[in-house]
Amino acid sequence: MGALDVCPFVPVRNVSMEECVTCAHIFGQRLAAELGVPVYLYGAAARHESRKALPSIRAGEYEALPEKLAKPEWAPDFGPPTFVPRWGATVTGARTFLIAYNINLLCTKELAHRIALNIREQGRGPDQPGRLKKVQGIGWYLEEENMAQVSTNLLDFETTPLHTVYEEICRDAQELNLPVVGSQLVGLIPKKAMLDAAEFYIKKEKLFILEEEQKIRLVVNRLGLDSLSPFHPRDRIIEYLVEAGEVDGGLVAKPLGAFVRAVGARSAAPGGGSVSAAAGALGAALGSMVGLMSYGKRQFEDLDPIMRKLIPPFHQAMEELVAMVDADSHAFSSYMEAMKLPKNTPEERERRTAAMQQGLKAAVGVPYGLAEKVSGLWPALKELARHCNLACKSDIQVGAKMLEAAVFGAYFNVMINLKDITDEKFKLVMSQKVSGLLEEAKQGSAVVLALLDKRVA
C-alpha cells in the first residue's frame, strides 16, 4: 500500500514487546513528521482493535487509499489524512516473529489448497474456521520443483508451533493418500522454535539428546528442511546470526586464562558474582559428566533409565549458569551506570536514586536466581550419588562442593547489595529466601558426600 509498505519491530533477544511498541511509535511519528506521509499502527502497537491485523489495514491496498483516507474511521495514527501519490501509506508496529514455512506435497495445487483451508485459522470463512490458531495458509504449485506446497505463515509460534503445523498437514495428507516430501523454511527462524520442535520429537520417540546442535539436526531431519536446498543452521537461525555479528562475546567467550585474568584485574566486574556463576556451571557440568560416564555402557546398562532422567537437569543448568557469568557482570554495570547520572536538580537526583535502586535490585536478582537454580539440582545429585559409576566418585564430590560454593557466593553477593536497598519489605523477603537456599546447599552437599562415603567400589 506504499513505497514502504510495512515496518515491523520484532523482539529477538534482550528486548521486550513493550520496548518494540515504543520503537514503532517513535518511528511512525518521525516518518510522518519528516516526510509528511500517513502512517498506521498495527499489531501490539495498534491503538484501535480494528487495526491489530495487518490485512485489515491493507484492505483495498494502494488503489483504495484516496477513498480510505477520507473516512474518519481510517484517519492515520500519524501524519496527514491525505493521499500522497508518490508514497501511499506505511504501516508500522510490533509483533512476534513471523515464520514463513512451506510443506512439500506430491499432488495438485487444488489438493494442497484444500489442506491449507483445513488448517489455517481463517479456514473457509467465519462459519468454517480452520484448526490452527495464528496460522495463515494457501496451497500453490512450484513449477520449478514439480510439486505442490501448503504455504503457511506462523504469526505466533508459541501459540501454534512449527512441528504442529507439519504434523497436522501430514495427518490431512495421509487421509487423502498424499505423500509429504519434506518442508521449507523461507528466511530466518528463532532458535526456540527449532528447539521446541526438537523437544516434541524427543518426547514422541523417547529419544535421549542433550546437545543443541544435535537437537537442531534432529529437527532438520524430521521436518525435511533440507529437501529443496541445504539447511545451514548458522545462516538460518536468527540468534546464531546475531551472535556471529557481535564483536564482544562477553566473559564466557574468553579463554579460561583470559577470564581468570579479567577477574584478577583492577576492576569491580567481573567479581564474586561471575565467579560464583562459573563455579555453579562447573558443578552442574561435573554432574552431567558423571551421569554420562554412567550411561550407555554395557556394564551399567541397568542404570540407563535412571541416567536418562538425571542427566538433562544438570546439562540444562550448566548452560543457564554459564549465561549467568555475564548476566551478573551486566547487572552490576547497570548500577554503576546509574551512579554516573547527573544529580544537579531535585528531579535529576530523584531519577538517579530510582535508577540506582533498580540497579541494586537487578544486582540482587542474578545471584539469587543462581542460588535458586542450584537448589533444583540437589535431589538429582543425591540420586546420582546413589547410582553413579564409582570410578567418578571424586568428580561428583567436587561437583557437590562447587555447587555449594556457588550458593555461598550467591548468598554473599545478595547480602552485600541488599544493605543499600531502601525497600525494607524486599530486603526482608530476599534475605530470608537466600538464607534458606544457603542452608539447603550446606545440607545437600553434606548428604551427597555421606551417600558416596557409604558406597564401596
CSV table of C-alpha atoms in Angstrom, one decimal, residues 9-456:
chain,number,residue,atom,x,y,z
A,9,PHE,CA,9.6,-4.2,15.2
A,10,VAL,CA,10.2,-7.7,16.5
A,11,PRO,CA,11.7,-8.7,19.8
A,12,VAL,CA,14.5,-11.1,19.2
A,13,ARG,CA,16.8,-11.0,22.2
A,14,ASN,CA,17.2,-8.9,25.4
A,15,VAL,CA,14.3,-6.7,24.4
A,16,SER,CA,10.6,-6.7,25.4
A,17,MET,CA,7.5,-6.3,23.3
A,18,GLU,CA,6.7,-3.1,25.1
A,19,GLU,CA,10.1,-1.7,24.0
A,20,CYS,CA,9.3,-2.6,20.4
A,21,VAL,CA,5.9,-0.9,20.7
A,22,THR,CA,7.8,2.3,21.9
A,23,CYS,CA,10.1,2.0,18.9
A,24,ALA,CA,7.2,1.7,16.5
A,25,HIS,CA,5.5,4.8,17.9
A,26,ILE,CA,8.7,6.8,17.7
A,27,PHE,CA,9.4,5.6,14.2
A,28,GLY,CA,5.9,6.3,13.0
A,29,GLN,CA,5.8,9.7,14.5
A,30,ARG,CA,9.2,10.7,12.9
A,31,LEU,CA,8.3,9.2,9.5
A,32,ALA,CA,5.1,11.2,9.4
A,33,ALA,CA,6.7,14.4,10.6
A,34,GLU,CA,9.7,14.3,8.4
A,35,LEU,CA,8.1,13.1,5.1
A,36,GLY,CA,4.5,14.3,5.6
A,37,VAL,CA,3.0,10.8,4.9
A,38,PRO,CA,0.2,8.9,6.6
A,39,VAL,CA,1.3,6.1,9.0
A,40,TYR,CA,-0.8,3.4,10.6
A,41,LEU,CA,0.0,1.3,13.7
A,42,TYR,CA,-0.8,-2.4,13.8
A,43,GLY,CA,-0.1,-5.5,16.0
A,44,ALA,CA,0.8,-4.9,19.6
A,45,ALA,CA,1.3,-1.2,18.8
A,46,ALA,CA,-2.2,-0.7,17.5
A,47,ARG,CA,-4.4,1.9,19.2
A,48,HIS,CA,-7.6,0.5,17.8
A,49,GLU,CA,-8.7,-3.1,17.9
A,50,SER,CA,-9.8,-3.0,14.2
A,51,ARG,CA,-6.2,-2.2,13.2
A,52,LYS,CA,-4.4,-5.0,15.0
A,53,ALA,CA,-4.4,-7.3,12.0
A,54,LEU,CA,-2.3,-6.1,9.1
A,55,PRO,CA,-4.7,-7.4,6.4
A,56,SER,CA,-7.5,-5.1,7.8
A,57,ILE,CA,-5.3,-2.0,7.2
A,58,ARG,CA,-4.1,-3.2,3.8
A,59,ALA,CA,-7.6,-3.9,2.5
A,60,GLY,CA,-8.0,-2.2,-0.9
A,61,GLU,CA,-4.2,-1.6,-1.0
A,62,TYR,CA,-2.7,1.4,-2.7
A,63,GLU,CA,-5.6,1.9,-5.1
A,64,ALA,CA,-8.2,2.4,-2.3
A,65,LEU,CA,-6.1,4.8,-0.3
A,66,PRO,CA,-7.7,8.1,-1.6
A,67,GLU,CA,-11.2,7.0,-0.6
A,68,LYS,CA,-10.0,5.3,2.6
A,69,LEU,CA,-8.1,8.3,3.9
A,70,ALA,CA,-11.2,10.5,3.5
A,71,LYS,CA,-13.1,8.3,6.1
A,72,PRO,CA,-12.8,9.5,9.7
A,73,GLU,CA,-12.5,5.9,11.0
A,74,TRP,CA,-9.4,5.4,8.8
A,75,ALA,CA,-7.6,8.6,9.8
A,76,PRO,CA,-3.9,7.6,10.2
A,77,ASP,CA,-2.3,7.3,13.6
A,78,PHE,CA,0.4,9.7,12.5
A,79,GLY,CA,0.6,12.2,9.6
A,80,PRO,CA,-2.0,13.9,7.4
A,81,PRO,CA,-5.2,12.1,6.2
A,82,THR,CA,-4.3,13.0,2.7
A,83,PHE,CA,-3.2,10.8,-0.3
A,84,VAL,CA,0.5,11.2,-1.3
A,85,PRO,CA,0.7,9.6,-4.7
A,86,ARG,CA,4.5,9.1,-4.7
A,87,TRP,CA,4.4,7.4,-1.3
A,88,GLY,CA,1.0,5.9,-0.5
A,89,ALA,CA,0.9,4.9,3.2
A,90,THR,CA,3.1,3.0,5.7
A,91,VAL,CA,2.1,0.6,8.4
A,92,THR,CA,4.4,0.1,11.4
A,93,GLY,CA,4.0,-1.8,14.6
A,94,ALA,CA,5.3,-4.5,16.9
A,95,ARG,CA,4.7,-8.2,16.6
A,96,THR,CA,6.1,-11.6,17.4
A,97,PHE,CA,8.5,-13.3,15.0
A,98,LEU,CA,6.7,-14.5,11.8
A,99,ILE,CA,7.8,-17.8,10.4
A,100,ALA,CA,7.3,-18.4,6.7
A,101,TYR,CA,7.0,-22.2,6.4
A,102,ASN,CA,6.1,-24.4,3.4
A,103,ILE,CA,5.3,-28.1,3.4
A,104,ASN,CA,6.0,-30.1,0.2
A,105,LEU,CA,3.4,-32.4,-1.3
A,106,LEU,CA,3.3,-34.6,-4.4
A,107,CYS,CA,-0.2,-33.6,-5.5
A,108,THR,CA,-2.1,-30.9,-7.3
A,109,LYS,CA,-2.4,-27.3,-6.3
A,110,GLU,CA,-6.1,-27.8,-5.5
A,111,LEU,CA,-5.4,-30.6,-3.0
A,112,ALA,CA,-2.7,-28.6,-1.3
A,113,HIS,CA,-5.1,-25.7,-1.0
A,114,ARG,CA,-7.8,-28.0,0.4
A,115,ILE,CA,-5.4,-28.9,3.2
A,116,ALA,CA,-4.5,-25.2,3.7
A,117,LEU,CA,-8.1,-24.4,4.2
A,118,ASN,CA,-8.4,-27.1,6.8
A,119,ILE,CA,-5.5,-25.9,8.9
A,120,ARG,CA,-5.4,-22.1,8.6
A,121,GLU,CA,-7.2,-20.1,11.3
A,122,GLN,CA,-9.4,-18.3,8.7
A,123,GLY,CA,-10.5,-21.7,7.4
A,124,ARG,CA,-13.1,-21.4,4.7
A,125,GLY,CA,-14.8,-18.5,6.3
A,126,PRO,CA,-16.4,-17.4,9.6
A,127,ASP,CA,-18.7,-20.4,9.6
A,128,GLN,CA,-15.9,-22.9,8.9
A,129,PRO,CA,-12.7,-21.8,10.8
A,130,GLY,CA,-9.6,-23.9,10.5
A,131,ARG,CA,-7.9,-25.9,13.2
A,132,LEU,CA,-4.7,-23.9,13.9
A,133,LYS,CA,-4.7,-20.5,15.6
A,134,LYS,CA,-2.4,-17.8,14.4
A,135,VAL,CA,-1.7,-19.6,11.1
A,136,GLN,CA,-2.3,-18.3,7.6
A,137,GLY,CA,-2.2,-20.7,4.7
A,138,ILE,CA,-2.6,-21.2,1.0
A,139,GLY,CA,-2.0,-24.0,-1.5
A,140,TRP,CA,0.1,-23.5,-4.6
A,141,TYR,CA,2.2,-25.3,-7.2
A,142,LEU,CA,6.0,-25.0,-7.6
A,143,GLU,CA,6.6,-25.5,-11.3
A,144,GLU,CA,10.4,-25.5,-10.9
A,145,GLU,CA,10.2,-28.3,-8.4
A,146,ASN,CA,7.3,-30.1,-10.0
A,147,MET,CA,5.4,-30.3,-6.6
A,148,ALA,CA,2.7,-28.5,-4.6
A,149,GLN,CA,3.2,-26.8,-1.3
A,150,VAL,CA,1.0,-25.8,1.6
A,151,SER,CA,2.5,-22.3,2.2
A,152,THR,CA,2.0,-21.0,5.7
A,153,ASN,CA,2.8,-18.1,7.9
A,154,LEU,CA,3.1,-18.8,11.6
A,155,LEU,CA,2.1,-15.5,13.2
A,156,ASP,CA,2.9,-16.8,16.7
A,157,PHE,CA,4.9,-20.0,17.0
A,158,GLU,CA,4.3,-20.0,20.8
A,159,THR,CA,0.6,-20.5,20.1
A,160,THR,CA,1.0,-22.9,17.2
A,161,PRO,CA,4.5,-24.4,17.0
A,162,LEU,CA,6.3,-25.3,13.8
A,163,HIS,CA,6.0,-29.1,14.4
A,164,THR,CA,2.3,-28.8,15.0
A,165,VAL,CA,1.8,-27.3,11.5
A,166,TYR,CA,3.9,-30.0,10.0
A,167,GLU,CA,2.2,-32.9,11.8
A,168,GLU,CA,-1.3,-31.6,11.1
A,169,ILE,CA,-0.6,-31.2,7.4
A,170,CYS,CA,0.9,-34.7,7.4
A,171,ARG,CA,-2.3,-36.0,9.0
A,172,ASP,CA,-4.5,-34.5,6.4
A,173,ALA,CA,-2.2,-35.6,3.6
A,174,GLN,CA,-2.3,-39.2,5.0
A,175,GLU,CA,-6.1,-39.2,5.0
A,176,LEU,CA,-6.0,-38.1,1.3
A,177,ASN,CA,-3.2,-40.7,0.5
A,178,LEU,CA,-0.8,-37.9,-0.5
A,179,PRO,CA,2.9,-38.1,0.1
A,180,VAL,CA,4.7,-35.4,2.1
A,181,VAL,CA,8.2,-34.9,0.9
A,182,GLY,CA,9.8,-32.5,3.4
A,183,SER,CA,9.3,-28.9,4.1
A,184,GLN,CA,11.0,-25.5,3.6
A,185,LEU,CA,11.7,-22.5,5.8
A,186,VAL,CA,11.7,-19.2,4.0
A,187,GLY,CA,14.0,-16.6,5.7
A,188,LEU,CA,15.1,-16.8,9.3
A,189,ILE,CA,13.7,-18.7,12.3
A,190,PRO,CA,14.1,-18.2,16.1
A,191,LYS,CA,16.1,-20.8,17.9
A,192,LYS,CA,13.3,-21.5,20.3
A,193,ALA,CA,11.0,-22.6,17.5
A,194,MET,CA,13.6,-25.2,16.4
A,195,LEU,CA,14.3,-26.4,20.0
A,196,ASP,CA,10.6,-26.7,20.8
A,197,ALA,CA,10.2,-28.9,17.7
A,198,ALA,CA,13.2,-31.0,18.9
A,199,GLU,CA,11.6,-31.5,22.3
A,200,PHE,CA,8.4,-32.7,20.7
A,201,TYR,CA,10.2,-35.4,18.7
A,202,ILE,CA,12.5,-36.3,21.6
A,203,LYS,CA,9.4,-36.9,23.7
A,204,LYS,CA,7.4,-38.6,21.0
A,205,GLU,CA,10.1,-41.0,20.0
A,206,LYS,CA,11.6,-41.4,23.5
A,207,LEU,CA,15.0,-40.2,22.4
A,208,PHE,CA,17.9,-39.0,24.6
A,209,ILE,CA,19.6,-35.9,23.1
A,210,LEU,CA,21.3,-33.2,25.1
A,211,GLU,CA,23.4,-31.1,22.7
A,212,GLU,CA,21.7,-28.1,21.0
A,213,GLU,CA,23.5,-28.9,17.7
A,214,GLN,CA,22.1,-32.4,17.7
A,215,LYS,CA,18.6,-31.2,18.5
A,216,ILE,CA,18.7,-28.8,15.5
A,217,ARG,CA,19.9,-31.7,13.3
A,218,LEU,CA,17.0,-33.8,14.5
A,219,VAL,CA,14.5,-31.2,13.5
A,220,VAL,CA,16.1,-30.7,10.1
A,221,ASN,CA,15.8,-34.4,9.6
A,222,ARG,CA,12.2,-34.9,10.9
A,223,LEU,CA,10.8,-31.9,9.0
A,224,GLY,CA,12.9,-32.5,5.9
A,225,LEU,CA,14.1,-28.9,6.0
A,226,ASP,CA,16.9,-29.7,3.5
A,227,SER,CA,14.6,-31.3,1.0
A,228,LEU,CA,14.8,-28.5,-1.5
A,229,SER,CA,18.2,-26.9,-0.6
A,230,PRO,CA,20.8,-27.4,2.1
A,231,PHE,CA,19.8,-26.1,5.5
A,232,HIS,CA,22.7,-24.4,7.3
A,233,PRO,CA,21.6,-23.5,10.9
A,234,ARG,CA,24.3,-20.8,11.3
A,235,ASP,CA,22.7,-18.9,8.3
A,236,ARG,CA,19.1,-19.5,9.2
A,237,ILE,CA,18.7,-19.3,12.9
A,238,ILE,CA,18.5,-15.6,13.9
A,239,GLU,CA,20.2,-15.9,17.3
A,240,TYR,CA,23.2,-17.5,15.6
A,241,LEU,CA,23.5,-14.7,13.1
A,242,VAL,CA,23.2,-12.1,15.9
A,243,GLU,CA,26.0,-13.8,17.9
A,244,ALA,CA,28.2,-14.1,14.8
A,245,GLY,CA,27.9,-10.3,14.4
A,246,GLU,CA,28.9,-9.4,17.9
A,247,VAL,CA,32.4,-8.1,18.4
A,248,ASP,CA,32.5,-8.8,22.1
A,249,GLY,CA,31.2,-12.3,23.0
A,250,GLY,CA,31.3,-11.5,26.7
A,251,LEU,CA,33.2,-13.2,29.5
A,252,VAL,CA,32.0,-16.7,28.6
A,253,ALA,CA,33.6,-16.3,25.1
A,254,LYS,CA,37.0,-15.7,26.6
A,255,PRO,CA,39.6,-18.5,27.1
A,256,LEU,CA,39.8,-19.7,30.7
A,257,GLY,CA,43.1,-17.9,31.3
A,258,ALA,CA,41.7,-14.6,29.9
A,259,PHE,CA,38.7,-14.9,32.2
A,260,VAL,CA,40.8,-15.5,35.2
A,261,ARG,CA,43.0,-12.5,34.4
A,262,ALA,CA,39.8,-10.4,33.9
A,263,VAL,CA,38.7,-11.4,37.4
A,264,GLY,CA,42.2,-10.5,38.8
A,265,ALA,CA,42.3,-7.1,37.1
A,266,ARG,CA,41.8,-3.8,39.0
A,267,SER,CA,38.0,-3.6,38.2
A,268,ALA,CA,34.8,-4.2,40.2
A,269,ALA,CA,33.4,-6.5,37.5
A,270,PRO,CA,33.8,-9.4,36.8
A,271,GLY,CA,33.8,-10.2,40.5
A,272,GLY,CA,32.5,-12.6,43.0
A,273,GLY,CA,29.1,-12.9,41.3
A,274,SER,CA,30.5,-14.0,38.0
A,275,VAL,CA,33.0,-16.4,39.7
A,276,SER,CA,30.1,-17.9,41.7
A,277,ALA,CA,28.1,-18.5,38.5
A,278,ALA,CA,31.2,-20.1,36.9
A,279,ALA,CA,31.6,-22.4,39.9
A,280,GLY,CA,27.9,-23.4,39.7
A,281,ALA,CA,28.3,-24.1,36.0
A,282,LEU,CA,31.3,-26.3,36.6
A,283,GLY,CA,29.5,-28.1,39.4
A,284,ALA,CA,26.5,-28.8,37.1
A,285,ALA,CA,28.9,-29.8,34.3
A,286,LEU,CA,30.5,-32.4,36.6
A,287,GLY,CA,27.0,-33.8,37.4
A,288,SER,CA,26.4,-34.1,33.7
A,289,MET,CA,29.7,-35.7,33.1
A,290,VAL,CA,29.3,-38.3,35.9
A,291,GLY,CA,25.8,-39.1,34.6
A,292,LEU,CA,27.2,-39.6,31.0
A,293,MET,CA,30.1,-41.7,32.3
A,294,SER,CA,27.4,-44.0,33.9
A,295,TYR,CA,25.3,-44.2,30.8
A,296,GLY,CA,25.4,-46.2,27.5
A,297,LYS,CA,27.9,-48.8,28.7
A,298,ARG,CA,27.0,-52.5,28.9
A,299,GLN,CA,28.3,-52.8,32.4
A,300,PHE,CA,25.9,-50.0,33.6
A,301,GLU,CA,23.0,-51.0,31.3
A,302,ASP,CA,20.6,-51.3,34.1
A,303,LEU,CA,21.3,-47.6,35.0
A,304,ASP,CA,20.3,-46.3,31.6
A,305,PRO,CA,16.7,-45.4,32.5
A,306,ILE,CA,17.9,-43.6,35.7
A,307,MET,CA,20.6,-41.7,33.9
A,308,ARG,CA,18.3,-40.6,31.1
A,309,LYS,CA,16.2,-38.9,33.9
A,310,LEU,CA,19.1,-37.5,35.9
A,311,ILE,CA,21.5,-36.1,33.2
A,312,PRO,CA,19.2,-33.5,31.5
A,313,PRO,CA,18.7,-31.2,34.6
A,314,PHE,CA,22.5,-30.9,35.0
A,315,HIS,CA,23.1,-30.3,31.3
A,316,GLN,CA,20.4,-27.6,31.2
A,317,ALA,CA,21.6,-26.0,34.5
A,318,MET,CA,25.1,-25.9,33.1
A,319,GLU,CA,24.0,-23.9,30.1
A,320,GLU,CA,21.9,-21.5,32.2
A,321,LEU,CA,24.6,-20.9,34.8
A,322,VAL,CA,27.2,-20.2,32.1
A,323,ALA,CA,24.9,-17.4,30.9
A,324,MET,CA,24.8,-16.0,34.4
A,325,VAL,CA,28.5,-15.4,34.4
A,326,ASP,CA,27.9,-12.4,32.0
A,327,ALA,CA,24.4,-11.6,33.5
A,328,ASP,CA,25.9,-10.9,36.9
A,329,SER,CA,28.5,-8.6,35.4
A,330,HIS,CA,25.9,-6.7,33.3
A,331,ALA,CA,23.6,-6.4,36.3
A,332,PHE,CA,26.3,-4.7,38.4
A,333,SER,CA,27.2,-2.5,35.4
A,334,SER,CA,23.6,-1.1,35.3
A,335,TYR,CA,24.1,0.0,38.9
A,336,MET,CA,27.4,1.6,38.1
A,337,GLU,CA,25.9,3.4,35.1
A,338,ALA,CA,23.1,4.8,37.4
A,339,MET,CA,25.7,6.2,39.7
A,340,LYS,CA,27.0,8.3,36.8
A,341,LEU,CA,23.6,10.0,36.1
A,342,PRO,CA,23.5,13.8,36.8
A,343,LYS,CA,22.4,15.0,40.2
A,344,ASN,CA,22.3,18.8,39.9
A,345,THR,CA,18.5,19.3,40.4
A,346,PRO,CA,16.0,17.6,42.7
A,347,GLU,CA,14.4,15.8,39.7
A,348,GLU,CA,17.8,14.5,38.5
A,349,ARG,CA,18.6,13.3,42.0
A,350,GLU,CA,15.3,11.5,42.2
A,351,ARG,CA,15.8,9.8,38.8
A,352,ARG,CA,19.3,8.9,39.8
A,353,THR,CA,18.2,7.4,43.1
A,354,ALA,CA,15.4,5.4,41.5
A,355,ALA,CA,17.8,4.1,38.8
A,356,MET,CA,20.4,3.1,41.5
A,357,GLN,CA,17.7,1.2,43.5
A,358,GLN,CA,16.6,-0.6,40.3
A,359,GLY,CA,20.2,-1.4,39.6
A,360,LEU,CA,20.8,-2.8,43.0
A,361,LYS,CA,17.6,-5.0,42.8
A,362,ALA,CA,18.9,-6.3,39.4
A,363,ALA,CA,22.3,-7.0,41.1
A,364,VAL,CA,20.4,-9.0,43.8
A,365,GLY,CA,18.2,-10.8,41.3
A,366,VAL,CA,21.0,-12.6,39.3
A,367,PRO,CA,22.8,-14.2,42.3
A,368,TYR,CA,19.5,-15.1,43.9
A,369,GLY,CA,18.5,-16.8,40.6
A,370,LEU,CA,21.8,-18.7,40.7
A,371,ALA,CA,21.0,-20.0,44.2
A,372,GLU,CA,17.5,-21.0,43.1
A,373,LYS,CA,18.8,-22.8,40.0
A,374,VAL,CA,21.3,-24.8,42.1
A,375,SER,CA,18.6,-25.6,44.6
A,376,GLY,CA,16.7,-27.6,41.9
A,377,LEU,CA,19.8,-29.8,41.4
A,378,TRP,CA,20.2,-31.3,44.9
A,379,PRO,CA,17.5,-34.1,44.5
A,380,ALA,CA,19.1,-35.2,41.2
A,381,LEU,CA,22.6,-35.0,42.7
A,382,LYS,CA,21.6,-37.2,45.6
A,383,GLU,CA,20.1,-39.8,43.3
A,384,LEU,CA,23.2,-39.6,41.1
A,385,ALA,CA,25.4,-40.3,44.2
A,386,ARG,CA,23.3,-43.4,45.0
A,387,HIS,CA,23.7,-44.9,41.5
A,388,CYS,CA,26.7,-43.4,39.6
A,389,ASN,CA,29.8,-45.1,38.3
A,390,LEU,CA,32.1,-45.2,41.4
A,391,ALA,CA,35.1,-44.5,39.2
A,392,CYS,CA,33.7,-41.0,39.1
A,393,LYS,CA,33.3,-40.7,42.8
A,394,SER,CA,35.8,-37.8,43.2
A,395,ASP,CA,34.2,-35.9,40.3
A,396,ILE,CA,30.8,-35.9,41.9
A,397,GLN,CA,32.3,-34.9,45.3
A,398,VAL,CA,34.0,-31.9,43.6
A,399,GLY,CA,30.7,-31.1,41.8
A,400,ALA,CA,28.8,-31.1,45.1
A,401,LYS,CA,31.3,-28.7,46.7
A,402,MET,CA,31.4,-26.5,43.6
A,403,LEU,CA,27.6,-26.2,43.7
A,404,GLU,CA,27.7,-25.4,47.5
A,405,ALA,CA,30.4,-22.8,46.9
A,406,ALA,CA,28.3,-21.2,44.1
A,407,VAL,CA,25.4,-20.8,46.6
A,408,PHE,CA,27.8,-19.4,49.2
A,409,GLY,CA,29.0,-16.8,46.7
A,410,ALA,CA,25.4,-16.0,45.6
A,411,TYR,CA,24.4,-15.5,49.3
A,412,PHE,CA,27.2,-13.0,50.0
A,413,ASN,CA,26.5,-11.1,46.7
A,414,VAL,CA,22.8,-10.9,47.6
A,415,MET,CA,23.5,-9.7,51.1
A,416,ILE,CA,26.1,-7.0,50.2
A,417,ASN,CA,23.7,-5.5,47.7
A,418,LEU,CA,20.7,-5.7,50.0
A,419,LYS,CA,22.3,-3.3,52.5
A,420,ASP,CA,21.9,-0.3,50.3
A,421,ILE,CA,18.3,-1.1,49.1
A,422,THR,CA,15.7,1.1,50.8
A,423,ASP,CA,12.7,-1.2,50.2
A,424,GLU,CA,12.6,-2.9,53.6
A,425,LYS,CA,10.0,-5.5,52.6
A,426,PHE,CA,12.1,-6.5,49.6
A,427,LYS,CA,15.2,-6.7,51.8
A,428,LEU,CA,13.5,-8.9,54.4
A,429,VAL,CA,11.9,-11.3,51.8
A,430,MET,CA,15.2,-11.7,49.8
A,431,SER,CA,17.3,-12.1,52.9
A,432,GLN,CA,15.1,-14.9,54.3
A,433,LYS,CA,14.9,-16.7,50.9
A,434,VAL,CA,18.6,-16.7,50.2
A,435,SER,CA,19.4,-17.7,53.7
A,436,GLY,CA,17.1,-20.7,53.3
A,437,LEU,CA,18.8,-21.6,50.0
A,438,LEU,CA,22.3,-21.4,51.6
A,439,GLU,CA,21.2,-23.8,54.4
A,440,GLU,CA,19.7,-26.2,51.8
A,441,ALA,CA,23.0,-26.1,49.9
A,442,LYS,CA,25.0,-27.0,53.1
A,443,GLN,CA,22.8,-29.9,53.9
A,444,GLY,CA,22.5,-31.1,50.3
A,445,SER,CA,26.3,-31.2,49.8
A,446,ALA,CA,26.7,-33.0,53.1
A,447,VAL,CA,24.1,-35.6,52.2
A,448,VAL,CA,25.8,-36.2,48.8
A,449,LEU,CA,29.2,-36.7,50.3
A,450,ALA,CA,27.7,-39.0,53.0
A,451,LEU,CA,26.0,-41.2,50.4
A,452,LEU,CA,29.2,-41.5,48.4
A,453,ASP,CA,31.2,-42.4,51.5
A,454,LYS,CA,28.8,-45.3,52.2
A,455,ARG,CA,29.3,-46.8,48.8
A,456,VAL,CA,32.1,-49.3,48.3
